[in-house]
mmCIF file of C-alpha atoms in Angstrom:
data_model
loop_
_atom_site.group_PDB
_atom_site.id
_atom_site.type_symbol
_atom_site.label_atom_id
_atom_site.label_comp_id
_atom_site.label_asym_id
_atom_site.label_seq_id
_atom_site.Cartn_x
_atom_site.Cartn_y
_atom_site.Cartn_z
ATOM 1 C CA MET A 1 -0.060 -0.270 0.199
ATOM 2 C CA THR A 2 2.851 2.233 1.061
ATOM 3 C CA GLN A 3 2.893 4.909 -1.613
ATOM 4 C CA THR A 4 5.377 8.553 -1.808
ATOM 5 C CA ALA A 5 2.072 10.950 -0.775
ATOM 6 C CA PHE A 6 0.398 9.813 2.679
ATOM 7 C CA GLU A 7 -3.175 9.486 1.806
ATOM 8 C CA ALA A 8 -5.876 9.858 4.181
ATOM 9 C CA LEU A 9 -8.300 6.137 4.393
ATOM 10 C CA THR A 10 -11.524 6.792 3.942
ATOM 11 C CA VAL A 11 -14.767 3.648 4.175
ATOM 12 C CA GLU A 12 -15.131 3.181 0.011
ATOM 13 C CA SER A 13 -11.098 3.119 0.071
ATOM 14 C CA LEU A 14 -9.796 0.960 2.568
ATOM 15 C CA PRO A 15 -10.583 -2.373 0.944
ATOM 16 C CA GLY A 16 -9.209 -1.228 -2.122
ATOM 17 C CA ARG A 17 -6.259 0.450 -0.757
ATOM 18 C CA LEU A 18 -5.139 -2.389 2.260
ATOM 19 C CA GLY A 19 -6.259 -5.393 -0.536
ATOM 20 C CA GLY A 20 -3.044 -6.797 -0.844
ATOM 21 C CA ILE A 21 -1.384 -6.542 2.339
ATOM 22 C CA ALA A 22 -1.091 -10.306 3.968
ATOM 23 C CA ALA A 23 -1.602 -9.795 7.415
ATOM 24 C CA LEU A 24 -5.125 -8.346 6.450
ATOM 25 C CA VAL A 25 -5.941 -10.379 3.696
ATOM 26 C CA GLU A 26 -4.802 -13.859 6.766
ATOM 27 C CA ARG A 27 -7.217 -12.193 8.991
ATOM 28 C CA LEU A 28 -10.279 -11.421 6.803
ATOM 29 C CA GLY A 29 -9.897 -13.291 3.730
ATOM 30 C CA GLU A 30 -8.455 -12.774 0.270
ATOM 31 C CA ASP A 31 -11.681 -10.389 -1.165
ATOM 32 C CA SER A 32 -11.347 -7.163 -0.104
ATOM 33 C CA SER A 33 -14.455 -6.439 -2.021
ATOM 34 C CA ALA A 34 -16.397 -8.176 0.647
ATOM 35 C CA TRP A 35 -14.993 -6.609 3.722
ATOM 36 C CA LYS A 36 -16.997 -4.595 6.018
ATOM 37 C CA VAL A 37 -16.003 -1.643 7.143
ATOM 38 C CA ARG A 38 -16.941 1.061 9.085
ATOM 39 C CA GLU A 39 -15.397 4.500 10.621
ATOM 40 C CA VAL A 40 -15.331 4.119 14.853
ATOM 41 C CA GLY A 41 -12.959 6.674 15.457
ATOM 42 C CA ASP A 42 -13.952 8.870 18.402
ATOM 43 C CA GLY A 43 -11.369 10.560 19.494
ATOM 44 C CA ASN A 44 -9.607 13.754 19.015
ATOM 45 C CA LEU A 45 -6.578 13.275 16.840
ATOM 46 C CA ASN A 46 -7.326 9.840 14.189
ATOM 47 C CA LEU A 47 -8.706 8.078 11.698
ATOM 48 C CA VAL A 48 -9.948 4.475 13.370
ATOM 49 C CA PHE A 49 -11.535 1.842 10.987
ATOM 50 C CA ILE A 50 -13.005 -1.224 12.326
ATOM 51 C CA VAL A 51 -12.736 -4.323 9.328
ATOM 52 C CA GLU A 52 -14.383 -7.239 9.251
ATOM 53 C CA GLY A 53 -14.095 -10.298 6.428
ATOM 54 C CA SER A 54 -14.956 -13.346 6.376
ATOM 55 C CA LYS A 55 -12.700 -14.549 8.891
ATOM 56 C CA GLY A 56 -12.048 -12.535 11.652
ATOM 57 C CA ALA A 57 -11.600 -8.815 11.674
ATOM 58 C CA ALA A 58 -9.051 -6.409 12.360
ATOM 59 C CA VAL A 59 -8.655 -1.996 13.297
ATOM 60 C CA VAL A 60 -6.668 0.174 11.192
ATOM 61 C CA LYS A 61 -5.603 3.201 12.540
ATOM 62 C CA GLN A 62 -4.536 6.356 10.512
ATOM 63 C CA ALA A 63 -3.161 9.280 12.031
ATOM 64 C CA LEU A 64 -4.243 12.678 9.801
ATOM 65 C CA PRO A 65 -1.740 15.328 9.757
ATOM 66 C CA TYR A 66 -4.003 17.666 12.093
ATOM 67 C CA VAL A 67 -5.668 17.465 15.726
ATOM 68 C CA ARG A 68 -8.678 15.824 14.856
ATOM 69 C CA LEU A 69 -10.715 17.676 17.463
ATOM 70 C CA VAL A 70 -9.504 21.246 16.046
ATOM 71 C CA GLY A 71 -9.139 20.624 12.199
ATOM 72 C CA ASP A 72 -5.897 21.769 9.789
ATOM 73 C CA SER A 73 -5.494 25.354 11.350
ATOM 74 C CA TRP A 74 -3.339 22.424 14.029
ATOM 75 C CA PRO A 75 -1.059 20.853 11.740
ATOM 76 C CA LEU A 76 0.578 17.796 13.279
ATOM 77 C CA PRO A 77 3.172 15.455 11.958
ATOM 78 C CA LEU A 78 2.332 11.806 10.846
ATOM 79 C CA LYS A 79 5.086 9.804 12.890
ATOM 80 C CA ARG A 80 3.021 9.509 15.589
ATOM 81 C CA SER A 81 1.975 6.087 14.474
ATOM 82 C CA PHE A 82 5.584 5.377 14.199
ATOM 83 C CA PHE A 83 6.310 5.676 18.470
ATOM 84 C CA GLU A 84 2.389 4.220 19.078
ATOM 85 C CA TYR A 85 3.720 1.608 17.142
ATOM 86 C CA HIS A 86 6.994 1.479 18.978
ATOM 87 C CA ALA A 87 5.178 2.403 22.107
ATOM 88 C CA LEU A 88 2.950 -1.215 21.671
ATOM 89 C CA LYS A 89 5.995 -3.124 20.712
ATOM 90 C CA ARG A 90 7.746 -2.057 24.072
ATOM 91 C CA GLN A 91 4.306 -2.544 26.063
ATOM 92 C CA GLU A 92 4.350 -6.313 24.806
ATOM 93 C CA ALA A 93 7.423 -7.192 25.641
ATOM 94 C CA ARG A 94 7.428 -5.482 28.906
ATOM 95 C CA ALA A 95 3.764 -6.064 30.125
ATOM 96 C CA PRO A 96 2.570 -9.412 28.024
ATOM 97 C CA GLY A 97 -0.913 -9.528 26.833
ATOM 98 C CA THR A 98 -2.149 -6.021 27.960
ATOM 99 C CA VAL A 99 -2.224 -4.197 24.265
ATOM 100 C CA PRO A 100 -3.448 -5.106 21.331
ATOM 101 C CA ALA A 101 -1.734 -7.221 18.852
ATOM 102 C CA ILE A 102 0.370 -5.670 16.371
ATOM 103 C CA TYR A 103 -0.642 -7.042 12.257
ATOM 104 C CA HIS A 104 0.900 -4.568 10.377
ATOM 105 C CA PHE A 105 2.459 -0.727 10.291
ATOM 106 C CA ASP A 106 2.425 1.660 7.236
ATOM 107 C CA GLU A 107 5.552 4.642 8.124
ATOM 108 C CA ALA A 108 4.672 6.198 5.026
ATOM 109 C CA GLN A 109 0.713 6.318 5.017
ATOM 110 C CA ALA A 110 0.530 6.746 9.240
ATOM 111 C CA LEU A 111 -0.694 3.472 9.601
ATOM 112 C CA ILE A 112 -1.246 0.423 11.983
ATOM 113 C CA VAL A 113 -3.415 -2.718 11.759
ATOM 114 C CA MET A 114 -4.002 -4.606 14.844
ATOM 115 C CA GLU A 115 -6.053 -6.384 17.101
ATOM 116 C CA PHE A 116 -9.455 -6.185 17.096
ATOM 117 C CA LEU A 117 -10.659 -6.195 20.620
ATOM 118 C CA SER A 118 -14.151 -8.200 21.136
ATOM 119 C CA PRO A 119 -16.318 -8.051 22.927
ATOM 120 C CA HIS A 120 -13.974 -5.455 25.390
ATOM 121 C CA ILE A 121 -15.703 -1.813 26.203
ATOM 122 C CA ILE A 122 -13.843 1.454 26.656
ATOM 123 C CA LEU A 123 -13.433 1.837 30.076
ATOM 124 C CA ARG A 124 -14.437 5.113 30.762
ATOM 125 C CA LYS A 125 -18.051 4.287 28.648
ATOM 126 C CA GLU A 126 -18.435 1.043 31.416
ATOM 127 C CA LEU A 127 -17.896 3.394 34.232
ATOM 128 C CA ILE A 128 -20.269 5.849 32.687
ATOM 129 C CA ALA A 129 -23.374 3.343 32.642
ATOM 130 C CA GLY A 130 -22.504 2.162 36.388
ATOM 131 C CA ARG A 131 -20.486 -1.254 35.787
ATOM 132 C CA GLU A 132 -17.921 -2.481 38.323
ATOM 133 C CA LEU A 133 -15.836 -4.105 36.868
ATOM 134 C CA PRO A 134 -13.741 -6.973 39.125
ATOM 135 C CA ARG A 135 -10.279 -7.097 37.105
ATOM 136 C CA ILE A 136 -9.663 -3.569 36.790
ATOM 137 C CA ALA A 137 -7.822 -2.350 39.602
ATOM 138 C CA GLU A 138 -5.075 -5.143 39.656
ATOM 139 C CA ASP A 139 -4.492 -5.487 35.745
ATOM 140 C CA LEU A 140 -3.805 -1.554 35.609
ATOM 141 C CA GLY A 141 -1.824 -1.814 38.948
ATOM 142 C CA LEU A 142 -0.050 -4.674 37.608
ATOM 143 C CA PHE A 143 0.634 -2.468 33.818
ATOM 144 C CA THR A 144 1.804 0.684 34.826
ATOM 145 C CA ALA A 145 4.590 -0.944 37.956
ATOM 146 C CA ARG A 146 6.387 -3.158 35.404
ATOM 147 C CA THR A 147 5.906 -1.328 31.792
ATOM 148 C CA LEU A 148 7.317 1.521 33.870
ATOM 149 C CA PHE A 149 9.795 -0.146 35.879
ATOM 150 C CA ARG A 150 10.780 -1.978 32.620
ATOM 151 C CA GLY A 151 11.206 0.622 30.673
ATOM 152 C CA SER A 152 14.128 2.433 32.721
ATOM 153 C CA ASP A 153 17.307 2.650 33.862
ATOM 154 C CA PHE A 154 16.427 0.647 36.981
ATOM 155 C CA HIS A 155 16.128 -2.654 34.526
ATOM 156 C CA MET A 156 16.966 -1.591 31.321
ATOM 157 C CA ALA A 157 21.104 -2.112 29.365
ATOM 158 C CA THR A 158 21.579 1.597 30.185
ATOM 159 C CA ARG A 159 22.903 0.941 26.341
ATOM 160 C CA ASP A 160 19.112 0.282 25.121
ATOM 161 C CA ARG A 161 17.651 2.811 27.325
ATOM 162 C CA LYS A 162 19.502 5.115 26.124
ATOM 163 C CA ALA A 163 18.881 4.340 22.391
ATOM 164 C CA ASP A 164 15.213 4.196 23.522
ATOM 165 C CA LEU A 165 15.781 7.740 25.108
ATOM 166 C CA ALA A 166 16.836 8.977 21.215
ATOM 167 C CA LEU A 167 14.331 7.754 19.700
ATOM 168 C CA PHE A 168 10.914 8.737 21.659
ATOM 169 C CA ALA A 169 12.757 12.352 22.169
ATOM 170 C CA ASP A 170 11.112 12.804 18.340
ATOM 171 C CA ASN A 171 7.836 12.875 19.817
ATOM 172 C CA VAL A 172 8.821 16.642 20.023
ATOM 173 C CA GLU A 173 5.171 17.779 18.826
ATOM 174 C CA LEU A 174 2.691 15.197 21.121
ATOM 175 C CA CYS A 175 4.623 16.484 24.257
ATOM 176 C CA GLY A 176 4.089 19.720 23.312
ATOM 177 C CA ILE A 177 0.898 19.484 23.650
ATOM 178 C CA THR A 178 0.050 17.573 27.013
ATOM 179 C CA GLU A 179 3.072 20.616 28.418
ATOM 180 C CA ASP A 180 0.612 23.497 26.733
ATOM 181 C CA LEU A 181 -2.890 21.048 27.323
ATOM 182 C CA VAL A 182 -2.451 19.919 31.130
ATOM 183 C CA PHE A 183 0.069 21.866 32.386
ATOM 184 C CA THR A 184 -0.150 25.551 31.020
ATOM 185 C CA ASP A 185 -3.419 26.763 29.331
ATOM 186 C CA PRO A 186 -6.051 26.120 31.842
ATOM 187 C CA TYR A 187 -4.525 28.417 34.172
ATOM 188 C CA PHE A 188 -5.342 30.736 32.241
ATOM 189 C CA GLU A 189 -7.726 32.864 29.451
ATOM 190 C CA ALA A 190 -6.172 30.232 26.959
ATOM 191 C CA LYS A 191 -8.106 30.619 23.262
ATOM 192 C CA LEU A 192 -8.789 26.613 23.194
ATOM 193 C CA ASN A 193 -10.228 26.760 27.123
ATOM 194 C CA ARG A 194 -14.177 25.750 27.520
ATOM 195 C CA HIS A 195 -15.846 25.495 30.925
ATOM 196 C CA THR A 196 -19.128 25.128 31.904
ATOM 197 C CA SER A 197 -19.981 28.635 32.187
ATOM 198 C CA PRO A 198 -21.345 30.503 33.792
ATOM 199 C CA GLN A 199 -22.091 28.635 36.899
ATOM 200 C CA LEU A 200 -18.383 27.435 37.106
ATOM 201 C CA ASP A 201 -17.063 31.320 36.467
ATOM 202 C CA PRO A 202 -15.987 32.824 39.690
ATOM 203 C CA LEU A 203 -14.630 29.379 40.962
ATOM 204 C CA VAL A 204 -12.321 29.329 37.397
ATOM 205 C CA ALA A 205 -11.716 33.004 38.215
ATOM 206 C CA GLU A 206 -10.260 31.811 41.722
ATOM 207 C CA LEU A 207 -8.413 28.781 40.377
ATOM 208 C CA ARG A 208 -6.197 31.444 37.737
ATOM 209 C CA ALA A 209 -5.604 33.914 40.276
ATOM 210 C CA ASP A 210 -4.204 31.169 42.367
ATOM 211 C CA ARG A 211 -0.390 31.375 42.481
ATOM 212 C CA ASP A 212 0.463 28.604 44.421
ATOM 213 C CA LEU A 213 -1.660 26.495 42.389
ATOM 214 C CA LYS A 214 -0.246 27.798 38.702
ATOM 215 C CA VAL A 215 3.611 27.373 40.727
ATOM 216 C CA GLU A 216 3.193 23.942 41.204
ATOM 217 C CA ALA A 217 1.336 23.184 37.931
ATOM 218 C CA GLN A 218 4.490 24.846 37.031
ATOM 219 C CA ARG A 219 7.064 22.810 38.788
ATOM 220 C CA LEU A 220 4.833 19.547 37.560
ATOM 221 C CA LYS A 221 5.354 20.670 33.810
ATOM 222 C CA HIS A 222 9.083 21.136 34.726
ATOM 223 C CA LEU A 223 9.302 17.809 36.271
ATOM 224 C CA PHE A 224 7.482 16.483 33.352
ATOM 225 C CA ALA A 225 9.480 18.523 30.550
ATOM 226 C CA SER A 226 13.139 17.608 32.613
ATOM 227 C CA LYS A 227 12.599 14.071 34.744
ATOM 228 C CA ALA A 228 13.268 11.731 32.283
ATOM 229 C CA GLU A 229 13.050 8.440 33.467
ATOM 230 C CA THR A 230 10.907 6.132 31.704
ATOM 231 C CA LEU A 231 8.815 5.229 28.975
ATOM 232 C CA LEU A 232 5.406 6.393 29.426
ATOM 233 C CA HIS A 233 2.319 5.515 27.927
ATOM 234 C CA GLY A 234 1.769 9.020 28.195
ATOM 235 C CA ASP A 235 -2.197 9.101 27.850
ATOM 236 C CA LEU A 236 -3.432 6.724 30.133
ATOM 237 C CA HIS A 237 -6.754 7.557 31.077
ATOM 238 C CA THR A 238 -10.046 5.091 31.264
ATOM 239 C CA GLY A 239 -10.797 6.094 27.313
ATOM 240 C CA SER A 240 -7.396 4.738 26.613
ATOM 241 C CA ILE A 241 -8.198 1.254 28.384
ATOM 242 C CA MET A 242 -10.850 -1.461 26.507
ATOM 243 C CA VAL A 243 -11.918 -3.919 28.841
ATOM 244 C CA THR A 244 -15.172 -7.055 29.571
ATOM 245 C CA ASP A 245 -14.874 -8.760 33.527
ATOM 246 C CA GLU A 246 -11.676 -10.630 32.393
ATOM 247 C CA GLU A 247 -9.268 -8.973 30.566
ATOM 248 C CA THR A 248 -7.954 -5.588 30.028
ATOM 249 C CA ARG A 249 -6.090 -4.129 27.216
ATOM 250 C CA VAL A 250 -4.238 -0.846 27.247
ATOM 251 C CA ILE A 251 -4.960 1.467 23.471
ATOM 252 C CA ASP A 252 -3.528 4.706 22.355
ATOM 253 C CA PRO A 253 0.392 5.085 23.652
ATOM 254 C CA GLU A 254 1.123 7.962 20.795
ATOM 255 C CA PHE A 255 1.688 10.222 22.885
ATOM 256 C CA ALA A 256 4.657 7.894 24.872
ATOM 257 C CA PHE A 257 8.305 9.376 25.586
ATOM 258 C CA TYR A 258 10.486 10.072 28.231
ATOM 259 C CA GLY A 259 8.716 11.055 31.398
ATOM 260 C CA PRO A 260 8.275 10.565 35.321
ATOM 261 C CA ILE A 261 7.247 7.583 36.458
ATOM 262 C CA ALA A 262 4.630 9.107 38.354
ATOM 263 C CA PHE A 263 2.837 10.745 35.697
ATOM 264 C CA ASP A 264 0.770 7.980 34.360
ATOM 265 C CA VAL A 265 0.611 6.699 37.525
ATOM 266 C CA GLY A 266 -1.395 10.295 38.470
ATOM 267 C CA MET A 267 -3.039 10.612 34.849
ATOM 268 C CA LEU A 268 -4.758 7.514 35.804
ATOM 269 C CA LEU A 269 -5.729 8.238 39.401
ATOM 270 C CA ALA A 270 -7.420 11.322 37.985
ATOM 271 C CA ASN A 271 -9.622 9.716 35.199
ATOM 272 C CA PHE A 272 -11.098 7.569 38.391
ATOM 273 C CA TRP A 273 -11.172 9.887 40.921
ATOM 274 C CA MET A 274 -12.550 12.073 37.953
ATOM 275 C CA ALA A 275 -15.720 9.733 37.513
ATOM 276 C CA TYR A 276 -16.261 9.800 41.149
ATOM 277 C CA PHE A 277 -16.937 12.552 41.102
ATOM 278 C CA SER A 278 -18.980 12.909 38.330
ATOM 279 C CA GLN A 279 -21.905 10.083 39.493
ATOM 280 C CA ARG A 280 -24.196 11.944 40.729
ATOM 281 C CA GLY A 281 -24.376 13.358 37.438
ATOM 282 C CA HIS A 282 -25.639 9.754 35.553
ATOM 283 C CA GLU A 283 -27.758 8.766 38.812
ATOM 284 C CA GLU A 284 -31.623 8.898 36.313
ATOM 285 C CA ASN A 285 -31.702 4.946 37.608
ATOM 286 C CA GLY A 286 -31.015 5.550 41.661
ATOM 287 C CA SER A 287 -28.228 5.986 44.187
ATOM 288 C CA ARG A 288 -24.564 5.840 42.066
ATOM 289 C CA ASP A 289 -23.350 5.092 46.302
ATOM 290 C CA SER A 290 -21.860 1.758 45.038
ATOM 291 C CA MET A 291 -20.487 3.406 42.451
ATOM 292 C CA ARG A 292 -18.587 5.586 44.090
ATOM 293 C CA ALA A 293 -17.313 3.163 47.393
ATOM 294 C CA TYR A 294 -16.664 0.929 44.342
ATOM 295 C CA LEU A 295 -14.064 3.878 42.254
ATOM 296 C CA LEU A 296 -12.711 5.053 45.406
ATOM 297 C CA ARG A 297 -11.393 1.447 46.404
ATOM 298 C CA THR A 298 -10.734 0.630 43.092
ATOM 299 C CA THR A 299 -7.486 4.310 43.087
ATOM 300 C CA ALA A 300 -6.660 2.704 46.194
ATOM 301 C CA GLU A 301 -6.321 -1.248 44.887
ATOM 302 C CA ILE A 302 -4.435 0.615 41.306
ATOM 303 C CA TRP A 303 -2.029 2.006 43.497
ATOM 304 C CA SER A 304 -1.669 -0.978 46.339
ATOM 305 C CA VAL A 305 -0.531 -3.288 43.435
ATOM 306 C CA PHE A 306 1.467 -1.004 41.120
ATOM 307 C CA ARG A 307 3.639 -0.039 44.834
ATOM 308 C CA GLY A 308 3.293 -4.325 45.822
ATOM 309 C CA GLU A 309 4.883 -5.153 41.702
ATOM 310 C CA PHE A 310 6.771 -1.929 41.789
ATOM 311 C CA SER A 311 8.655 -3.199 44.610
ATOM 312 C CA ARG A 312 9.129 -6.860 43.514
ATOM 313 C CA LEU A 313 10.598 -6.192 40.518
ATOM 314 C CA TRP A 314 13.122 -3.752 42.551
ATOM 315 C CA ARG A 315 14.651 -6.719 44.390
ATOM 316 C CA THR A 316 14.262 -9.641 41.507
ATOM 317 C CA GLU A 317 14.658 -7.209 38.450
ATOM 318 C CA ARG A 318 17.279 -4.928 38.683
ATOM 319 C CA THR A 319 19.535 -5.272 36.748
ATOM 320 C CA GLY A 320 19.762 -1.585 35.248
ATOM 321 C CA MET A 321 22.507 1.121 36.871
ATOM 322 C CA LEU A 322 21.440 2.870 39.087
ATOM 323 C CA TYR A 323 21.109 1.123 43.039
ATOM 324 C CA HIS A 324 23.167 -1.367 41.254
ATOM 325 C CA ARG A 325 23.491 -4.741 43.371
ATOM 326 C CA SER A 326 27.208 -4.197 44.395
ATOM 327 C CA LEU A 327 25.989 -1.478 46.510
ATOM 328 C CA PHE A 328 23.494 -2.950 48.573
ATOM 329 C CA GLU A 329 22.604 -7.005 48.177
ATOM 330 C CA ASP A 330 25.916 -8.040 46.749
ATOM 331 C CA ARG A 331 27.246 -6.705 49.900
ATOM 332 C CA GLY A 332 25.081 -8.261 52.448
ATOM 333 C CA ASP A 333 22.969 -4.733 52.953
ATOM 334 C CA ALA A 334 19.459 -5.863 51.391
ATOM 335 C CA LEU A 335 18.617 -2.934 54.212
ATOM 336 C CA GLY A 336 19.729 -0.260 52.339
ATOM 337 C CA ALA A 337 18.388 -1.505 48.827
ATOM 338 C CA GLU A 338 15.263 -0.891 50.890
ATOM 339 C CA GLN A 339 15.862 1.978 52.105
ATOM 340 C CA ALA A 340 16.491 3.449 48.701
ATOM 341 C CA LEU A 341 12.641 1.765 47.054
ATOM 342 C CA ASP A 342 10.897 3.301 50.355
ATOM 343 C CA ARG A 343 12.352 7.234 49.120
ATOM 344 C CA LEU A 344 12.127 5.914 45.513
ATOM 345 C CA LEU A 345 8.310 5.045 46.226
ATOM 346 C CA HIS A 346 7.605 7.868 48.496
ATOM 347 C CA GLU A 347 8.641 10.848 45.605
ATOM 348 C CA ILE A 348 6.430 8.679 43.106
ATOM 349 C CA TRP A 349 3.450 9.036 45.714
ATOM 350 C CA GLU A 350 4.215 12.787 46.048
ATOM 351 C CA ASP A 351 4.180 13.262 42.245
ATOM 352 C CA THR A 352 1.519 11.028 41.334
ATOM 353 C CA LEU A 353 -0.591 13.451 43.436
ATOM 354 C CA GLY A 354 0.383 16.404 41.720
ATOM 355 C CA PHE A 355 -0.056 15.176 38.316
ATOM 356 C CA ALA A 356 -3.175 13.858 39.737
ATOM 357 C CA GLY A 357 -4.397 17.340 40.481
ATOM 358 C CA VAL A 358 -3.694 19.236 37.513
ATOM 359 C CA GLU A 359 -4.831 16.050 35.076
ATOM 360 C CA ILE A 360 -8.503 16.844 36.234
ATOM 361 C CA HIS A 361 -8.408 20.819 36.158
ATOM 362 C CA ARG A 362 -7.161 20.440 32.484
ATOM 363 C CA ARG A 363 -10.473 17.806 32.122
ATOM 364 C CA ILE A 364 -12.475 20.746 33.590
ATOM 365 C CA LEU A 365 -11.196 23.699 32.011
ATOM 366 C CA GLY A 366 -8.517 23.081 28.973
ATOM 367 C CA LEU A 367 -9.643 21.631 25.460
ATOM 368 C CA ALA A 368 -10.108 17.914 25.582
ATOM 369 C CA HIS A 369 -13.135 16.877 28.380
ATOM 370 C CA ASN A 370 -14.472 13.610 29.953
ATOM 371 C CA ALA A 371 -17.052 12.040 28.575
ATOM 372 C CA ASP A 372 -17.665 11.546 32.642
ATOM 373 C CA PHE A 373 -18.521 15.492 33.150
ATOM 374 C CA GLU A 374 -19.763 15.925 29.078
ATOM 375 C CA THR A 375 -22.460 13.201 29.456
ATOM 376 C CA ILE A 376 -24.052 15.136 31.511
ATOM 377 C CA GLU A 377 -26.563 17.409 29.713
ATOM 378 C CA ASP A 378 -27.785 19.720 32.552
ATOM 379 C CA ALA A 379 -25.573 22.291 32.707
ATOM 380 C CA ASP A 380 -26.226 23.352 36.466
ATOM 381 C CA LEU A 381 -25.965 19.592 37.228
ATOM 382 C CA ARG A 382 -22.978 19.389 35.485
ATOM 383 C CA ALA A 383 -21.114 22.297 37.237
ATOM 384 C CA SER A 384 -22.387 21.081 40.267
ATOM 385 C CA CYS A 385 -20.282 17.629 39.463
ATOM 386 C CA GLU A 386 -17.083 19.399 38.417
ATOM 387 C CA ALA A 387 -16.740 22.379 40.567
ATOM 388 C CA PRO A 388 -16.122 19.658 44.033
ATOM 389 C CA ALA A 389 -13.835 17.602 41.616
ATOM 390 C CA LEU A 390 -11.702 20.999 40.590
ATOM 391 C CA LYS A 391 -11.232 21.610 44.362
ATOM 392 C CA PHE A 392 -10.128 18.094 45.443
ATOM 393 C CA GLY A 393 -7.490 18.859 42.613
ATOM 394 C CA ARG A 394 -6.540 21.390 43.673
ATOM 395 C CA HIS A 395 -5.289 19.971 47.068
ATOM 396 C CA LEU A 396 -3.851 17.112 45.198
ATOM 397 C CA ALA A 397 -1.612 19.410 43.862
ATOM 398 C CA VAL A 398 -1.532 22.155 46.418
ATOM 399 C CA ASN A 399 -0.365 19.943 49.078
ATOM 400 C CA CYS A 400 0.326 16.925 47.728
ATOM 401 C CA ARG A 401 4.066 16.800 50.192
ATOM 402 C CA GLN A 402 1.362 16.430 52.958
ATOM 403 C CA ILE A 403 -0.306 13.731 52.096
ATOM 404 C CA HIS A 404 0.773 10.475 53.133
ATOM 405 C CA SER A 405 -2.095 7.811 51.816
ATOM 406 C CA ILE A 406 -4.458 6.900 49.795
ATOM 407 C CA GLU A 407 -6.655 6.563 52.346
ATOM 408 C CA GLU A 408 -6.424 10.253 53.025
ATOM 409 C CA VAL A 409 -6.689 11.688 49.356
ATOM 410 C CA ASN A 410 -9.976 8.755 49.354
ATOM 411 C CA ASN A 411 -11.220 10.800 52.653
ATOM 412 C CA LEU A 412 -10.680 13.559 51.700
ATOM 413 C CA ALA A 413 -12.614 13.343 48.488
ATOM 414 C CA ALA A 414 -15.922 11.649 50.401
ATOM 415 C CA LEU A 415 -15.876 14.803 52.473
ATOM 416 C CA ILE A 416 -15.426 16.772 49.624
ATOM 417 C CA GLU A 417 -18.302 15.124 47.771
ATOM 418 C CA LYS A 418 -20.039 14.669 50.404
ATOM 419 C CA GLU A 419 -20.330 18.744 51.589
ATOM 420 C CA SER A 420 -20.651 20.038 47.167
ATOM 421 C CA ARG A 421 -24.046 18.054 47.379
ATOM 422 C CA PRO A 422 -27.725 20.102 46.699
#
């Protein structure tokens, strides 16, 4: 299919243009004219097609040379599909069975052909519907610990890690989106910002005048830009996770970049806390108290599993150049290694809370919002859910070094939610 010039796929053109790809023919059937194609992309950046044939189905994802949410006035390089492909390959190696299988990659046409996950549903949709998935906390805790530890200097050979760092350092434009949309734009009157107005106007003005909050947001931006600890997913939220009761898969790592371990963890937890604050807006069929309790339990279990698995990997797979075993265990000083681990986990915890706080703010005040809140049609009701979430986010960001446990965080969330009720 590769051509000298990029050409966006359409439902009509896809069978003819991809009909010669062996990986697709093998899975769908030789008669491409009989393939059924539907465009399902509901994200901000890309085209996504489900292609079905007599033998089975596959997903085709193609980057566009602009931000789809905004249009061609915001150009983006097609190379982001290159980074997504390489991130998926590394995630599969580091946490097997947690991402879609890759069947074909075409760099010139910026497309990836991958496994069609069925009957998987986007996690965010399931949470909005009030479903309590039994496996997600353990699966996501293990995914974050394994990908983040095994992509770092705690585990990787130095040459391999530095080569990876150089490779992903070129993902400049998508990093720029994160740096602006997460850490800067929510805190001033940026052109593409939007929020529930006029209901939130006084609170938004208060947050944008909050010196302590803005200083902390810029500290976190500094950390994101300068602390190249590990390969991040870069956009790990409940819309980038597909689930069944038995399985959890992580998708869409096109924002992959070397950054602080705490970033992915903070983004992930923030989205569960936002789901928690949104529940009042989804109580058409009765109380969501059980769902609220489930969401807080899930955040606590994700952190517990992450911490436990990260610690296990520290003790069994610390083969990189940092905290070398020759300084600790090989000298009979396992306690020294544990001291270093405790200090590292404490730093990750504090920064996780900070990143979670600014993620909550950007999803309510910035360009790209969450369906958790956006699907609440009544603006007054939506604002009554968003306002306590904004206050909670501010507390996490500004006070991240004074909060010592996930239980404290969840108790605070419950208190703020309760006090916000009419």
